Structure formats: C-alpha cells, structure tokens
Amino acid sequence: MNAQQTYRYLGSSALSRTGLALQTSGGPAPNPRFFTGFLTTPQAAAVGLLAVAEVARTRYYRPVSPASLDPVVTGSRDRLRFESFSGCCGVYARLDALPEGLDGDVVEHGTTNVDVNNPLRQSLARVGGLDPLHLSVGPDDLTVSTMDGAVVEKKVPLPVRWLRGFAEVQVLAAAFEPRAEIPAVEAAAFLRRLPTSNDRSVLWAVPAGRGLRLTSRPVPGAVCLAGAGRLTALRGLLRFARTLRVYGPTATPGSAPLPSTWELDTGALRLSLTLSPEPYRGFSGEGAALTALAGDDVVDDAELISALLSWDPTVDVDALAASAGIDAARVRGALAQLGTAGRVGYDVSEAAYFHRVMPYDAGRAERDNPRLVGARALLDAGAVASDEAGATVRSGDEVYRVRRLPDGGFTCTCPWWAKHRGQRGPCKHALATRMATADVRERV
C-alpha cells in the first residue's frame, strides 16, 4: 500500500563541475533552498550518499528488482540528515553530515524527498579525493505551469510502510544504549569477515579486546546481528572511518532477537544502519509504537508538542515537558504520535530526538495501525470487561482472556500472542484492555 503524494521538482538532481545539486520539494516553502555550500570531505560524503541510496533500492529478504525509492533529506540548523528504508523495510539507513562536514550556511530548515537518479549515482561514484563537492539543496523559486509550458513534476509514491517504519524505529532506538566502540582497523576486519550474501542467521556480537567476536547465543552485553549481510552498505565508508559504534537494547541469556544500530563515524559524517530483529521482519510491523499511541491524551499532546518543536539539532524531552506542562512520559507518547507522520526521529549517537517535517498529519496513526483501529473498535462495541487481573475481551465469536503482568504489560490467549509472545508489540485485545483501564482511572 502506497500513500500517493505529488512532489514537484524543478529538474533532475545532477553533479556538474560546479557541484552537486539535489532537487527537492516540500519544506517550509515550495522548493526551499536550505543549504548551500561545500562538503568538507567530498569523497566520503559521496560514498555515504550512495550507501543511503543503495539501501533504498535494496530488498534484503527475498531479493527482487531494485525498489528505487527516494531517500529523505532534513536540514536543521547545523547539519543535514539523509534517510532511507530498504525495500523490505528491515534496514533503516541514515547519513548525518555534521557541522565539521559542512562549509556553508544552513539558511532554511525543512524535510524533502531527494531525487537520487541513476545519472547522479554514476556521478557520485566518480568523485575523487581532490574533487570539490558543492551541495545545493533546493532551488530558489518554483516554476509555474503556463499555456506555453509546464513545470517539471515528479510523482513519488511514498509507501505507508516507510511512515510506520519511521515511527517504529524512533521508539525502538530510544531504548538503545552504546554497547561497543572499536577502532577503524578492527572494524574493517570484523565487517569484512561477515557474509555478503542473503544471510538469514541471527548472531550476537560481543566486545572482545579492541574488536568484536560473534557468538550464536545472547549473553549480557551482546548486540544482536540478524542477517549480517545487511551491513554490506557500511563497507564503502570503512576507509574514511575513525570508529565503529554499536548500539542495542539490553540482552540477557535467552533473549529473543533484538534490533541494533551499527554506526561508522568519520568525524565529519556518521553513517548508521539500524537492523530489524530478524531478516524477514520489517520495522513497519514491529508494533513498538502502539502502547504509546493508545492513550486518550496522545493526540492532544501531539498537537501541543508539535507547536513547541524547534529546529534544534536535537529535541530536549525534559525541556519540552516543562514548556508543555506535562510529564516526560506523555512527551514521548506525543513524539511517538508525531512519528507516525514521520515528524520526529531518534539519534542514538546523540541519545536525543530530532525534528523533521513531512506532508502527513499525525492523525493517520489510526488509519495506518490496524491493531490500534481494532482496539478502539472493541472499546466502542463494549467488548472489554475489565477486572483486577486484566480483562475478558469478546472479539467476534471468540472470547479471550487478557492478564496483567507485574511490569505493566499484558498477555493474551489470542493466536497473535501465542505466535509472537509480545515480541511484535501488543495484540488488539491487550491494547483495548490498556485503553479501558486508563479510561476507568480517568473516571475515578
């Protein structure tokens, strides 16, 4: 399923002797120019851009023809971020051009889709070490259609899976912690030992001396590496990198597969790949954002937080909570809601959220999350009978028992819970129970 939106470009992106011109649309004004200047490490930047574009074109699980989807670029004060999801939505790639990597002025802020076409990819591949790379994101004015001619117009289908992926990744990544940092030489040796084929195994990486070793079982401090071949896009930037950093949630003996982030840092650029817990799982179906979206106040909170968001490089949750007069947990729920419209992301290196703008409203959370829609339908039908231990939920001709866990979560007797055991978010019955419990508390 695709969300059809029309993007207007003044022309195709191109690389000439004077620099790289990325054609854009959208943002705070039609076709804004929010950065003009040079990239201080041109060859590394070209390689990083190619990596993000290559992830967008690739389906790692059951590879078929290239997806050819346009990456997203965001400018905010002192940096540029280029983002994409793989065609299977199981890999999220981001290239951050940091202040040290930019020699120019970020004169505007905004988020757009970037047209990375075949000629541009070929041109970027030819950038040498001494070649200057000048980046101009967005032209100055918009061409208007007349009887004598028409504007250059490109219609880009942005999949709903990408929007759901943006929401899920920022919720998952917010729970990540730094697990390892290894020098470039050891990082190169580790990455080059990994398979490049369509590998579907789930391994675990453990810090060992100055490097990493692989094990088949989770241990404390380990980071999940599911489908090691999905890290291939990092290899091109290895010769420019200083360090490899690895992030992930806490692993314990017996842990199920977990997501993880692998980040190469050159000093001027950071290229990161976030992997879904298993090669066949796309981020769009993880369900990590559902609990945050279940609260009755979340839509109102999202509208309030949206008005307070600025274009600082990172979003300060505590400062937002103080400004809005709500607690930090409600701010995170609001950010999750805004994430369903692609309006916030999470940077594991900065351990902070960041702001982006896309042409979608936060209210589409209801339309794009079937479990959330189903949970609200159960509530409206009066199908949830709550009690101290949980609830009994009637769904169609079936009756399911939802039980509360000591950690605040729920189990359910439905087939979804039996299959996933909570690894892909709550079922609609557990969501409805959580909503019903919150509603009772409010009435009391």
Coordinates of N, CA, C and O in Angstrom, one line a residue, residues 183-349:
P183 N 38.1 0.7 17.0 CA 38.8 1.5 16.1 C 38.5 1.0 14.6 O 38.1 -0.1 14.4
A184 N 38.9 1.9 13.7 CA 38.6 1.6 12.3 C 39.2 0.3 11.8 O 38.6 -0.5 11.0
V185 N 40.4 0.1 12.2 CA 41.1 -1.1 11.6 C 40.4 -2.4 12.1 O 40.2 -3.3 11.3
E186 N 40.1 -2.5 13.4 CA 39.4 -3.7 13.9 C 38.0 -3.7 13.3 O 37.4 -4.8 13.0
A187 N 37.3 -2.6 13.1 CA 36.0 -2.5 12.5 C 36.1 -3.1 11.0 O 35.2 -3.9 10.6
A188 N 37.1 -2.7 10.3 CA 37.2 -3.2 8.9 C 37.4 -4.7 8.9 O 36.8 -5.4 8.1
A189 N 38.2 -5.2 9.8 CA 38.5 -6.7 9.9 C 37.2 -7.4 10.2 O 36.9 -8.5 9.6
F190 N 36.4 -6.9 11.1 CA 35.2 -7.5 11.6 C 34.1 -7.5 10.4 O 33.6 -8.6 10.1
L191 N 33.9 -6.3 9.8 CA 32.9 -6.2 8.8 C 33.2 -7.1 7.5 O 32.4 -7.6 6.9
R192 N 34.5 -7.1 7.2 CA 34.9 -7.9 6.0 C 34.8 -9.4 6.2 O 34.9 -10.1 5.2
R193 N 34.8 -9.8 7.4 CA 34.6 -11.3 7.7 C 33.1 -11.7 7.6 O 32.8 -12.9 7.5
L194 N 32.2 -10.7 7.6 CA 30.8 -11.1 7.5 C 30.4 -11.5 6.1 O 31.0 -11.0 5.2
P195 N 29.4 -12.3 6.0 CA 28.9 -12.8 4.7 C 28.2 -11.6 4.0 O 27.7 -10.7 4.6
T196 N 28.3 -11.6 2.7 CA 27.7 -10.5 1.9 C 26.4 -11.1 1.2 O 25.7 -10.3 0.6
S197 N 26.2 -12.3 1.3 CA 25.0 -12.9 0.6 C 23.7 -12.7 1.4 O 23.8 -12.1 2.5
N198 N 22.6 -13.3 1.0 CA 21.4 -13.1 1.7 C 21.3 -14.1 2.9 O 20.6 -15.0 3.0
D199 N 22.2 -13.7 3.9 CA 22.3 -14.5 5.1 C 21.1 -14.2 6.0 O 20.8 -13.1 6.3
R200 N 20.5 -15.3 6.6 CA 19.3 -15.1 7.4 C 19.6 -15.5 8.9 O 18.7 -15.6 9.7
S201 N 20.8 -15.8 9.2 CA 21.1 -16.3 10.6 C 21.1 -15.1 11.5 O 21.2 -13.9 11.2
V202 N 20.8 -15.5 12.8 CA 20.8 -14.5 13.9 C 22.0 -14.8 14.8 O 22.1 -15.8 15.4
L203 N 22.9 -13.8 14.8 CA 24.2 -13.9 15.6 C 24.2 -12.8 16.6 O 23.3 -11.9 16.7
W204 N 25.2 -12.9 17.5 CA 25.3 -11.9 18.6 C 26.8 -11.5 18.6 O 27.7 -12.3 18.6
A205 N 27.0 -10.2 18.6 CA 28.4 -9.6 18.7 C 28.7 -9.2 20.1 O 27.9 -8.5 20.8
V206 N 29.9 -9.6 20.6 CA 30.3 -9.4 21.9 C 31.6 -8.6 21.9 O 32.6 -9.1 21.2
P207 N 31.8 -7.5 22.7 CA 33.1 -6.9 22.7 C 34.2 -7.8 23.2 O 34.0 -8.6 24.2
A208 N 35.3 -7.8 22.5 CA 36.5 -8.7 22.8 C 37.7 -7.9 22.6 O 38.1 -7.8 21.4
G209 N 38.4 -7.5 23.6 CA 39.6 -6.7 23.4 C 39.3 -5.4 22.7 O 38.4 -4.6 23.0
R210 N 40.0 -5.1 21.5 CA 39.8 -3.9 20.7 C 38.7 -4.2 19.6 O 38.4 -3.3 18.8
G211 N 38.2 -5.4 19.5 CA 37.3 -5.7 18.5 C 36.0 -6.4 19.0 O 35.6 -6.2 20.1
L212 N 35.4 -7.1 18.1 CA 34.1 -7.9 18.3 C 34.3 -9.3 17.9 O 35.0 -9.6 17.0
R213 N 33.7 -10.2 18.7 CA 33.6 -11.6 18.3 C 32.1 -12.0 18.2 O 31.3 -11.4 18.8
L214 N 31.9 -13.0 17.4 CA 30.5 -13.5 17.2 C 30.2 -14.7 18.0 O 31.1 -15.6 18.1
T215 N 29.0 -14.8 18.5 CA 28.5 -16.0 19.2 C 27.1 -16.3 18.7 O 26.4 -15.4 18.2
S216 N 26.7 -17.5 18.9 CA 25.4 -17.9 18.4 C 24.3 -17.7 19.4 O 23.1 -17.9 19.1
R217 N 24.7 -17.4 20.7 CA 23.7 -17.2 21.7 C 23.9 -15.8 22.4 O 25.0 -15.3 22.5
P218 N 22.8 -15.3 22.9 CA 22.9 -14.0 23.6 C 23.5 -14.1 25.0 O 23.2 -15.1 25.7
V219 N 24.3 -13.2 25.3 CA 25.0 -13.1 26.6 C 24.9 -11.6 27.1 O 24.7 -10.7 26.2
P220 N 25.0 -11.3 28.4 CA 25.0 -9.9 28.8 C 26.0 -9.1 28.1 O 27.1 -9.5 27.9
G221 N 25.6 -7.9 27.6 CA 26.4 -7.0 26.8 C 26.5 -7.3 25.4 O 27.1 -6.5 24.6
A222 N 25.9 -8.3 24.9 CA 25.9 -8.7 23.5 C 24.9 -7.8 22.7 O 24.0 -7.3 23.2
V223 N 25.2 -7.7 21.4 CA 24.3 -6.9 20.5 C 23.9 -7.9 19.4 O 24.7 -8.6 18.8
C224 N 22.6 -7.9 19.1 CA 22.1 -8.8 18.1 C 22.5 -8.4 16.7 O 22.5 -7.2 16.3
L225 N 23.0 -9.3 15.9 CA 23.3 -9.1 14.5 C 22.5 -10.1 13.6 O 22.9 -11.2 13.4
A226 N 21.3 -9.7 13.2 CA 20.4 -10.6 12.5 C 20.6 -10.3 11.0 O 20.4 -9.2 10.5
G227 N 21.0 -11.3 10.2 CA 21.2 -11.1 8.8 C 22.4 -10.2 8.6 O 22.4 -9.1 8.1
A228 N 23.6 -10.8 8.9 CA 24.9 -10.0 8.9 C 25.1 -9.4 7.5 O 25.7 -8.3 7.4
G229 N 24.6 -10.0 6.4 CA 24.8 -9.4 5.1 C 24.2 -8.1 4.9 O 24.5 -7.3 4.0
R230 N 23.3 -7.7 5.8 CA 22.6 -6.4 5.7 C 23.5 -5.2 6.1 O 23.1 -4.1 5.9
L231 N 24.7 -5.5 6.6 CA 25.7 -4.5 6.9 C 26.6 -4.1 5.7 O 27.5 -3.3 5.9
T232 N 26.3 -4.7 4.6 CA 27.2 -4.5 3.4 C 27.3 -3.1 3.1 O 28.4 -2.6 2.6
A233 N 26.3 -2.3 3.2 CA 26.3 -0.9 2.8 C 27.3 0.0 3.6 O 27.7 1.1 3.2
L234 N 27.8 -0.5 4.7 CA 28.8 0.2 5.5 C 30.2 0.1 4.9 O 31.1 0.9 5.2
R235 N 30.4 -0.9 4.1 CA 31.8 -1.2 3.7 C 32.5 -0.1 2.9 O 33.7 0.1 3.0
G236 N 31.7 0.6 2.1 CA 32.3 1.6 1.3 C 33.0 2.7 2.1 O 34.0 3.3 1.6
L237 N 32.4 3.0 3.2 CA 32.9 4.1 4.0 C 34.0 3.7 5.0 O 34.5 4.6 5.7
L238 N 34.3 2.5 5.0 CA 35.3 2.0 6.0 C 36.6 2.7 5.9 O 37.3 3.0 6.9
R239 N 37.1 3.0 4.7 CA 38.4 3.6 4.5 C 38.5 5.0 5.0 O 39.6 5.6 5.2
F240 N 37.3 5.6 5.3 CA 37.3 7.0 5.8 C 37.0 7.0 7.3 O 37.1 8.1 7.9
A241 N 36.6 5.9 7.9 CA 36.0 5.9 9.2 C 37.1 6.0 10.3 O 38.2 5.5 10.1
R242 N 36.8 6.5 11.4 CA 37.6 6.5 12.6 C 37.2 5.4 13.6 O 38.1 4.7 14.1
T243 N 35.9 5.2 13.8 CA 35.4 4.2 14.7 C 34.1 3.6 14.2 O 33.4 4.2 13.3
L244 N 33.8 2.4 14.7 CA 32.5 1.8 14.6 C 31.9 1.7 15.9 O 32.5 1.2 16.9
R245 N 30.7 2.3 16.1 CA 29.9 2.2 17.3 C 28.7 1.3 17.1 O 28.1 1.3 16.0
V246 N 28.4 0.5 18.1 CA 27.3 -0.4 18.1 C 26.3 -0.1 19.2 O 26.8 0.1 20.4
Y247 N 25.0 -0.1 18.9 CA 24.0 0.2 19.9 C 22.9 -0.8 19.9 O 22.6 -1.4 18.9
G248 N 22.3 -1.1 21.1 CA 21.2 -2.0 21.1 C 20.6 -2.0 22.5 O 21.1 -1.4 23.4
P249 N 19.4 -2.7 22.6 CA 18.8 -2.8 23.9 C 19.5 -3.8 24.7 O 20.4 -4.5 24.3
T250 N 19.1 -4.0 26.0 CA 19.8 -4.9 26.9 C 19.5 -6.3 26.5 O 18.3 -6.7 26.3
A251 N 20.5 -7.1 26.4 CA 20.4 -8.6 26.0 C 20.7 -9.4 27.3 O 21.6 -9.1 28.1
T252 N 19.9 -10.4 27.5 CA 20.2 -11.4 28.6 C 20.2 -12.8 28.0 O 19.7 -13.0 26.9
P253 N 20.7 -13.8 28.8 CA 20.6 -15.1 28.3 C 19.2 -15.5 28.0 O 18.3 -15.3 28.8
G254 N 19.0 -16.1 26.8 CA 17.7 -16.5 26.4 C 16.9 -15.4 25.7 O 15.7 -15.6 25.3
S255 N 17.5 -14.2 25.5 CA 16.8 -13.1 24.8 C 16.4 -13.5 23.4 O 17.1 -14.2 22.7
A256 N 15.2 -13.1 23.0 CA 14.8 -13.2 21.6 C 15.6 -12.3 20.7 O 16.3 -11.4 21.2
P257 N 15.6 -12.4 19.4 CA 16.3 -11.5 18.5 C 15.9 -10.1 18.8 O 14.7 -9.8 19.0
L258 N 16.9 -9.1 18.7 CA 16.6 -7.7 19.0 C 17.1 -6.8 17.9 O 18.0 -7.2 17.1
P259 N 16.6 -5.6 17.8 CA 17.1 -4.7 16.8 C 18.5 -4.1 17.2 O 18.9 -4.3 18.4
S260 N 19.2 -3.5 16.3 CA 20.5 -3.0 16.7 C 20.9 -1.9 15.7 O 20.3 -1.8 14.6
T261 N 21.8 -1.0 16.1 CA 22.3 0.1 15.2 C 23.8 0.0 15.1 O 24.5 -0.2 16.1
W262 N 24.3 0.1 13.9 CA 25.8 0.0 13.6 C 26.2 1.3 12.9 O 25.6 1.6 11.8
E263 N 27.1 2.0 13.5 CA 27.4 3.4 13.0 C 28.9 3.6 12.8 O 29.7 3.4 13.7
L264 N 29.2 4.0 11.6 CA 30.6 4.4 11.2 C 30.7 6.0 11.4 O 29.8 6.7 10.9
D265 N 31.8 6.4 12.0 CA 32.0 7.8 12.3 C 33.3 8.3 11.7 O 34.3 7.7 12.0
T266 N 33.2 9.3 10.8 CA 34.4 9.8 10.1 C 34.9 11.1 10.8 O 35.9 11.6 10.4
G267 N 34.1 11.6 11.7 CA 34.4 12.9 12.3 C 33.5 14.0 11.7 O 32.9 14.8 12.4
A268 N 33.4 14.0 10.4 CA 32.6 14.9 9.7 C 31.2 14.3 9.3 O 30.2 15.0 9.0
L269 N 31.2 13.0 9.2 CA 30.0 12.3 8.8 C 29.7 11.1 9.7 O 30.6 10.5 10.3
R270 N 28.4 10.7 9.9 CA 28.1 9.5 10.6 C 27.1 8.7 9.7 O 26.1 9.3 9.3
L271 N 27.5 7.5 9.3 CA 26.6 6.6 8.6 C 26.2 5.5 9.5 O 27.0 4.7 10.0
S272 N 24.9 5.3 9.6 CA 24.3 4.3 10.5 C 23.3 3.4 9.8 O 22.6 3.9 8.9
L273 N 23.3 2.1 10.2 CA 22.3 1.2 9.7 C 21.7 0.6 10.9 O 22.3 0.0 11.8
T274 N 20.3 0.7 11.0 CA 19.6 0.0 12.1 C 18.9 -1.2 11.5 O 18.2 -1.1 10.5
L275 N 19.1 -2.3 12.1 CA 18.6 -3.6 11.6 C 17.4 -4.1 12.4 O 17.4 -4.0 13.6
S276 N 16.4 -4.6 11.7 CA 15.3 -5.2 12.4 C 15.7 -6.5 13.1 O 16.8 -7.0 12.8
P277 N 14.9 -7.0 14.1 CA 15.4 -8.1 14.9 C 15.6 -9.4 14.1 O 16.5 -10.2 14.5
E278 N 15.0 -9.6 12.9 CA 15.2 -10.8 12.1 C 15.1 -10.3 10.6 O 14.4 -9.4 10.3
P279 N 15.8 -11.0 9.7 CA 15.9 -10.5 8.3 C 14.6 -10.4 7.7 O 14.4 -9.6 6.8
Y280 N 13.6 -11.3 8.0 CA 12.3 -11.2 7.4 C 11.3 -10.3 8.0 O 10.2 -10.1 7.5
R281 N 11.7 -9.6 9.0 CA 10.8 -8.6 9.7 C 11.1 -7.2 9.3 O 12.2 -6.7 9.5
G282 N 10.1 -6.5 8.8 CA 10.2 -5.1 8.5 C 9.8 -4.3 9.7 O 9.0 -4.7 10.5
F283 N 10.4 -3.1 9.9 CA 10.1 -2.3 11.0 C 8.7 -1.8 11.0 O 8.1 -1.6 12.1
S284 N 8.0 -1.8 9.9 CA 6.7 -1.3 9.8 C 5.7 -2.2 10.6 O 4.6 -1.7 10.9
G285 N 6.0 -3.4 10.9 CA 5.1 -4.3 11.6 C 5.5 -4.6 13.0 O 4.9 -5.5 13.6
E286 N 6.5 -3.9 13.6 CA 7.0 -4.2 14.9 C 6.1 -3.9 16.0 O 6.1 -4.5 17.0
G287 N 5.3 -2.9 15.9 CA 4.3 -2.6 16.9 C 4.8 -1.9 18.2 O 4.1 -1.8 19.2
A288 N 6.1 -1.4 18.1 CA 6.7 -0.8 19.3 C 6.0 0.5 19.7 O 6.0 0.9 20.8
A289 N 5.4 1.2 18.7 CA 4.8 2.5 19.0 C 3.3 2.4 19.5 O 2.8 3.4 19.9
L290 N 2.8 1.2 19.4 CA 1.3 1.1 19.7 C 1.0 1.4 21.1 O -0.1 2.1 21.4
T291 N 1.7 1.0 22.1 CA 1.4 1.3 23.5 C 1.4 2.8 23.7 O 0.5 3.4 24.4
A292 N 2.4 3.5 23.2 CA 2.5 4.9 23.3 C 1.3 5.6 22.7 O 0.8 6.7 23.1
L293 N 0.8 5.0 21.6 CA -0.3 5.7 20.8 C -1.7 5.4 21.5 O -2.7 5.9 21.0
A294 N -1.8 4.5 22.5 CA -3.1 4.0 23.0 C -3.7 5.0 23.9 O -4.9 4.9 24.2
G295 N -3.0 6.0 24.5 CA -3.5 6.9 25.5 C -4.5 7.8 24.9 O -4.4 8.3 23.7
D296 N -5.5 8.2 25.6 CA -6.6 9.1 25.1 C -6.0 10.5 24.9 O -6.6 11.3 24.1
D297 N -5.0 10.9 25.7 CA -4.4 12.3 25.6 C -3.4 12.4 24.5 O -2.9 13.5 24.3
V298 N -3.0 11.3 23.8 CA -1.8 11.4 23.0 C -2.0 12.3 21.8 O -1.1 13.0 21.4
V299 N -3.2 12.4 21.2 CA -3.4 13.3 20.0 C -3.3 14.7 20.5 O -2.7 15.5 19.8
D300 N -4.0 15.1 21.6 CA -3.9 16.4 22.1 C -2.5 16.8 22.5 O -2.0 17.9 22.2
D301 N -1.8 15.9 23.1 CA -0.4 16.1 23.5 C 0.5 16.3 22.2 O 1.4 17.2 22.2
A302 N 0.2 15.5 21.2 CA 1.0 15.7 19.9 C 0.8 17.0 19.3 O 1.8 17.6 18.8
E303 N -0.4 17.6 19.3 CA -0.7 18.9 18.8 C 0.1 19.9 19.6 O 0.7 20.9 19.0
L304 N 0.1 19.8 20.9 CA 0.8 20.7 21.8 C 2.3 20.7 21.5 O 3.0 21.7 21.3
I305 N 2.9 19.5 21.5 CA 4.3 19.3 21.3 C 4.7 19.7 19.9 O 5.8 20.3 19.8
S306 N 3.9 19.5 18.9 CA 4.2 19.9 17.6 C 4.4 21.4 17.5 O 5.3 21.9 16.8
A307 N 3.6 22.2 18.2 CA 3.7 23.6 18.2 C 4.9 24.1 18.9 O 5.4 25.2 18.6
L308 N 5.5 23.3 19.8 CA 6.7 23.7 20.6 C 8.0 23.2 20.0 O 9.0 23.7 20.4
L309 N 7.9 22.3 19.0 CA 9.1 21.8 18.4 C 9.9 22.9 17.7 O 9.3 23.7 16.9
S310 N 11.2 22.9 17.8 CA 12.0 23.8 17.1 C 13.0 23.0 16.2 O 12.9 21.8 16.2
W311 N 13.8 23.8 15.4 CA 14.7 23.1 14.5 C 16.1 22.9 15.1 O 17.1 23.0 14.4
D312 N 16.2 22.8 16.4 CA 17.5 22.5 17.0 C 17.9 21.1 16.5 O 17.1 20.3 16.2
P313 N 19.2 20.9 16.5 CA 19.7 19.6 16.0 C 19.2 18.4 16.8 O 19.0 17.3 16.3
T314 N 18.8 18.6 18.1 CA 18.2 17.5 18.9 C 17.1 18.1 19.7 O 17.0 19.3 19.9
V315 N 16.1 17.2 20.1 CA 14.9 17.6 20.8 C 15.2 17.2 22.3 O 15.4 16.1 22.6
D316 N 15.0 18.2 23.1 CA 15.2 18.0 24.6 C 13.8 17.7 25.2 O 12.9 18.5 25.3
V317 N 13.6 16.4 25.6 CA 12.4 15.9 26.1 C 12.0 16.6 27.4 O 10.8 17.0 27.6
D318 N 12.9 16.8 28.3 CA 12.7 17.4 29.6 C 12.3 18.9 29.4 O 11.4 19.4 30.1
A319 N 12.9 19.6 28.5 CA 12.6 20.9 28.2 C 11.2 21.1 27.6 O 10.4 22.0 28.0
L320 N 10.8 20.1 26.7 CA 9.5 20.1 26.2 C 8.5 19.9 27.2 O 7.4 20.5 27.2
A321 N 8.8 18.9 28.1 CA 7.8 18.6 29.2 C 7.6 19.8 30.1 O 6.4 20.1 30.5
A322 N 8.6 20.6 30.4 CA 8.5 21.8 31.2 C 7.7 22.8 30.5 O 6.8 23.5 31.1
S323 N 8.0 23.0 29.2 CA 7.3 24.0 28.4 C 5.8 23.7 28.2 O 4.9 24.6 28.3
A324 N 5.5 22.4 28.1 CA 4.1 22.0 27.8 C 3.3 21.7 29.1 O 2.1 21.6 29.0
G325 N 4.0 21.6 30.2 CA 3.3 21.4 31.5 C 2.8 19.9 31.6 O 1.8 19.7 32.3
I326 N 3.5 19.0 30.9 CA 3.1 17.6 31.1 C 4.4 16.8 31.4 O 5.5 17.3 31.3
D327 N 4.3 15.5 31.8 CA 5.4 14.8 32.2 C 6.2 14.2 31.0 O 5.6 14.2 29.8
A328 N 7.4 13.7 31.2 CA 8.2 13.3 30.1 C 7.6 12.1 29.4 O 7.8 11.9 28.2
A329 N 6.9 11.2 30.1 CA 6.3 10.0 29.5 C 5.3 10.5 28.5 O 5.2 9.9 27.4
R330 N 4.5 11.5 28.8 CA 3.5 12.0 27.9 C 4.1 12.6 26.7 O 3.6 12.6 25.5
V331 N 5.3 13.3 26.9 CA 6.0 13.9 25.8 C 6.5 12.8 24.8 O 6.3 12.9 23.6
R332 N 7.0 11.7 25.4 CA 7.5 10.6 24.5 C 6.3 10.0 23.7 O 6.4 9.6 22.6
G333 N 5.1 9.9 24.4 CA 3.9 9.4 23.7 C 3.5 10.3 22.6 O 3.2 9.9 21.5
A334 N 3.6 11.6 22.8 CA 3.3 12.6 21.8 C 4.3 12.5 20.6 O 4.0 12.6 19.4
L335 N 5.6 12.3 20.9 CA 6.6 12.1 19.9 C 6.4 10.9 19.1 O 6.6 10.9 17.9
A336 N 5.9 9.8 19.7 CA 5.5 8.6 19.0 C 4.4 8.9 18.1 O 4.4 8.4 16.9
Q337 N 3.4 9.6 18.5 CA 2.3 10.0 17.7 C 2.8 10.8 16.5 O 2.4 10.6 15.3
L338 N 3.6 11.8 16.7 CA 4.2 12.6 15.6 C 5.0 11.7 14.7 O 5.1 12.0 13.5
G339 N 5.7 10.7 15.3 CA 6.5 9.8 14.5 C 5.7 9.1 13.4 O 6.2 8.7 12.4
T340 N 4.4 8.8 13.7 CA 3.6 8.1 12.7 C 3.4 9.0 11.5 O 3.0 8.5 10.4
A341 N 3.6 10.3 11.6 CA 3.6 11.1 10.4 C 5.0 11.5 9.9 O 5.2 12.3 9.1
G342 N 6.0 10.7 10.5 CA 7.4 10.9 10.1 C 8.0 12.2 10.6 O 9.0 12.7 10.1
R343 N 7.4 12.8 11.6 CA 7.8 14.2 12.0 C 8.9 14.2 13.1 O 9.4 15.3 13.4
V344 N 9.3 13.1 13.7 CA 10.4 13.0 14.6 C 11.2 11.7 14.3 O 10.6 10.7 13.9
G345 N 12.5 11.8 14.6 CA 13.3 10.6 14.6 C 14.2 10.6 15.9 O 14.0 11.5 16.7
Y346 N 15.0 9.5 16.0 CA 15.8 9.4 17.2 C 17.3 9.1 16.7 O 17.5 8.2 15.9
D347 N 18.2 9.9 17.3 CA 19.6 9.8 17.0 C 20.3 9.1 18.2 O 20.4 9.6 19.3
V348 N 20.7 7.8 18.0 CA 21.3 7.1 19.1 C 22.7 7.6 19.5 O 23.1 7.5 20.7
S349 N 23.4 8.3 18.6 CA 24.7 8.8 18.9 C 24.5 10.0 19.8 O 25.3 10.2 20.8

